[in-house]
């Protein structure tokens, strides 16, 4: 079994709620395990939510519309997947 080193998370519409709280807990746990995380969302400040900040790359979409955020997130995701498939 291959050990995961990098994780790409696409969460287009970042809003406070139960699913978001679970996601924050999962990301904080993954950061403790020294995974490098790329987080694609409409969030602006990672220091408000994530405990360990040096292993997470935040890709901000910069849109408030849910549909537009989802569409732009997929566009940002494609090059990341191509790059990670080489690794």
PDB file of C-alpha atoms in Angstrom:
ATOM      1  CA  UNK A   1       0.000   0.000   0.000  1.00  0.00           C
ATOM      2  CA  UNK A   2       1.299   3.404  -0.996  1.00  0.00           C
ATOM      3  CA  UNK A   3       1.627   6.081   1.685  1.00  0.00           C
ATOM      4  CA  UNK A   4      -0.162   9.342   0.907  1.00  0.00           C
ATOM      5  CA  UNK A   5       2.057  12.432   1.019  1.00  0.00           C
ATOM      6  CA  UNK A   6      -0.050  15.044  -0.779  1.00  0.00           C
ATOM      7  CA  UNK A   7      -3.757  15.677  -0.545  1.00  0.00           C
ATOM      8  CA  UNK A   8      -5.869  17.938  -2.777  1.00  0.00           C
ATOM      9  CA  UNK A   9      -9.216  18.984  -1.311  1.00  0.00           C
ATOM     10  CA  UNK A  10     -11.846  20.719  -3.406  1.00  0.00           C
ATOM     11  CA  UNK A  11     -14.464  22.421  -1.229  1.00  0.00           C
ATOM     12  CA  UNK A  12     -15.922  25.173  -3.412  1.00  0.00           C
ATOM     13  CA  UNK A  13     -18.389  26.859  -1.075  1.00  0.00           C
ATOM     14  CA  UNK A  14     -16.787  27.302   2.339  1.00  0.00           C
ATOM     15  CA  UNK A  15     -19.476  28.188   4.852  1.00  0.00           C
ATOM     16  CA  UNK A  16     -19.761  27.526   8.570  1.00  0.00           C
ATOM     17  CA  UNK A  17     -21.751  24.387   9.327  1.00  0.00           C
ATOM     18  CA  UNK A  18     -21.502  20.756  10.375  1.00  0.00           C
ATOM     19  CA  UNK A  19     -19.795  19.469   7.231  1.00  0.00           C
ATOM     20  CA  UNK A  20     -17.311  22.350   7.323  1.00  0.00           C
ATOM     21  CA  UNK A  21     -16.462  21.648  10.971  1.00  0.00           C
ATOM     22  CA  UNK A  22     -15.817  17.991  10.103  1.00  0.00           C
ATOM     23  CA  UNK A  23     -13.623  19.071   7.208  1.00  0.00           C
ATOM     24  CA  UNK A  24     -11.607  21.419   9.455  1.00  0.00           C
ATOM     25  CA  UNK A  25     -11.070  18.593  11.950  1.00  0.00           C
ATOM     26  CA  UNK A  26      -9.990  16.221   9.168  1.00  0.00           C
ATOM     27  CA  UNK A  27      -7.546  18.761   7.726  1.00  0.00           C
ATOM     28  CA  UNK A  28      -6.055  19.560  11.138  1.00  0.00           C
ATOM     29  CA  UNK A  29      -5.598  15.823  11.805  1.00  0.00           C
ATOM     30  CA  UNK A  30      -3.990  15.345   8.374  1.00  0.00           C
ATOM     31  CA  UNK A  31      -1.622  18.270   9.005  1.00  0.00           C
ATOM     32  CA  UNK A  32      -0.507  16.611  12.245  1.00  0.00           C
ATOM     33  CA  UNK A  33       0.425  13.560  10.153  1.00  0.00           C
ATOM     34  CA  UNK A  34       2.650  15.848   8.010  1.00  0.00           C
ATOM     35  CA  UNK A  35       0.596  15.600   4.839  1.00  0.00           C
ATOM     36  CA  UNK A  36       0.971  18.429   2.348  1.00  0.00           C
ATOM     37  CA  UNK A  37      -2.521  19.719   1.600  1.00  0.00           C
ATOM     38  CA  UNK A  38      -3.756  21.875  -1.263  1.00  0.00           C
ATOM     39  CA  UNK A  39      -7.139  23.324  -0.335  1.00  0.00           C
ATOM     40  CA  UNK A  40      -9.236  24.852  -3.133  1.00  0.00           C
ATOM     41  CA  UNK A  41     -12.126  26.971  -1.886  1.00  0.00           C
ATOM     42  CA  UNK A  42     -13.512  30.463  -1.486  1.00  0.00           C
ATOM     43  CA  UNK A  43     -11.891  30.840   1.966  1.00  0.00           C
ATOM     44  CA  UNK A  44      -9.563  33.809   2.386  1.00  0.00           C
ATOM     45  CA  UNK A  45      -7.669  33.319   5.677  1.00  0.00           C
ATOM     46  CA  UNK A  46      -6.277  29.929   6.578  1.00  0.00           C
ATOM     47  CA  UNK A  47      -4.996  31.083   9.972  1.00  0.00           C
ATOM     48  CA  UNK A  48      -8.557  31.326  11.290  1.00  0.00           C
ATOM     49  CA  UNK A  49      -9.280  27.631  10.849  1.00  0.00           C
ATOM     50  CA  UNK A  50      -6.163  25.507  10.578  1.00  0.00           C
ATOM     51  CA  UNK A  51      -3.770  24.845  13.467  1.00  0.00           C
ATOM     52  CA  UNK A  52      -0.584  24.017  11.564  1.00  0.00           C
ATOM     53  CA  UNK A  53      -0.224  26.438   8.678  1.00  0.00           C
ATOM     54  CA  UNK A  54       3.045  25.622   6.940  1.00  0.00           C
ATOM     55  CA  UNK A  55       1.898  22.389   5.220  1.00  0.00           C
ATOM     56  CA  UNK A  56      -1.256  23.773   3.675  1.00  0.00           C
ATOM     57  CA  UNK A  57      -1.524  25.689   0.425  1.00  0.00           C
ATOM     58  CA  UNK A  58      -4.668  27.722   0.058  1.00  0.00           C
ATOM     59  CA  UNK A  59      -6.029  28.299  -3.445  1.00  0.00           C
ATOM     60  CA  UNK A  60      -8.646  31.047  -3.159  1.00  0.00           C
ATOM     61  CA  UNK A  61     -11.195  31.180  -5.947  1.00  0.00           C
ATOM     62  CA  UNK A  62     -12.322  34.691  -5.010  1.00  0.00           C
ATOM     63  CA  UNK A  63     -15.989  34.347  -5.858  1.00  0.00           C
ATOM     64  CA  UNK A  64     -19.079  34.453  -3.673  1.00  0.00           C
ATOM     65  CA  UNK A  65     -21.437  32.765  -6.143  1.00  0.00           C
ATOM     66  CA  UNK A  66     -21.710  29.021  -5.450  1.00  0.00           C
ATOM     67  CA  UNK A  67     -22.009  28.075  -9.126  1.00  0.00           C
ATOM     68  CA  UNK A  68     -19.124  30.286 -10.237  1.00  0.00           C
ATOM     69  CA  UNK A  69     -16.970  29.105  -7.323  1.00  0.00           C
ATOM     70  CA  UNK A  70     -17.606  25.462  -8.242  1.00  0.00           C
ATOM     71  CA  UNK A  71     -16.772  26.052 -11.892  1.00  0.00           C
ATOM     72  CA  UNK A  72     -13.579  27.996 -11.140  1.00  0.00           C
ATOM     73  CA  UNK A  73     -12.533  25.385  -8.581  1.00  0.00           C
ATOM     74  CA  UNK A  74     -12.649  22.646 -11.184  1.00  0.00           C
ATOM     75  CA  UNK A  75     -10.512  24.757 -13.516  1.00  0.00           C
ATOM     76  CA  UNK A  76      -7.914  25.154 -10.737  1.00  0.00           C
ATOM     77  CA  UNK A  77      -8.120  21.447  -9.874  1.00  0.00           C
ATOM     78  CA  UNK A  78      -7.197  20.099 -13.315  1.00  0.00           C
ATOM     79  CA  UNK A  79      -3.546  21.329 -13.366  1.00  0.00           C
ATOM     80  CA  UNK A  80      -3.054  20.171  -9.773  1.00  0.00           C
ATOM     81  CA  UNK A  81      -4.221  16.681 -10.664  1.00  0.00           C
ATOM     82  CA  UNK A  82      -1.920  16.568 -13.681  1.00  0.00           C
ATOM     83  CA  UNK A  83       1.020  17.640 -11.537  1.00  0.00           C
ATOM     84  CA  UNK A  84       0.229  15.180  -8.739  1.00  0.00           C
ATOM     85  CA  UNK A  85      -0.181  12.275 -11.144  1.00  0.00           C
ATOM     86  CA  UNK A  86       3.483  12.711 -12.088  1.00  0.00           C
ATOM     87  CA  UNK A  87       4.488  12.504  -8.418  1.00  0.00           C
TER      88      UNK A  87
END
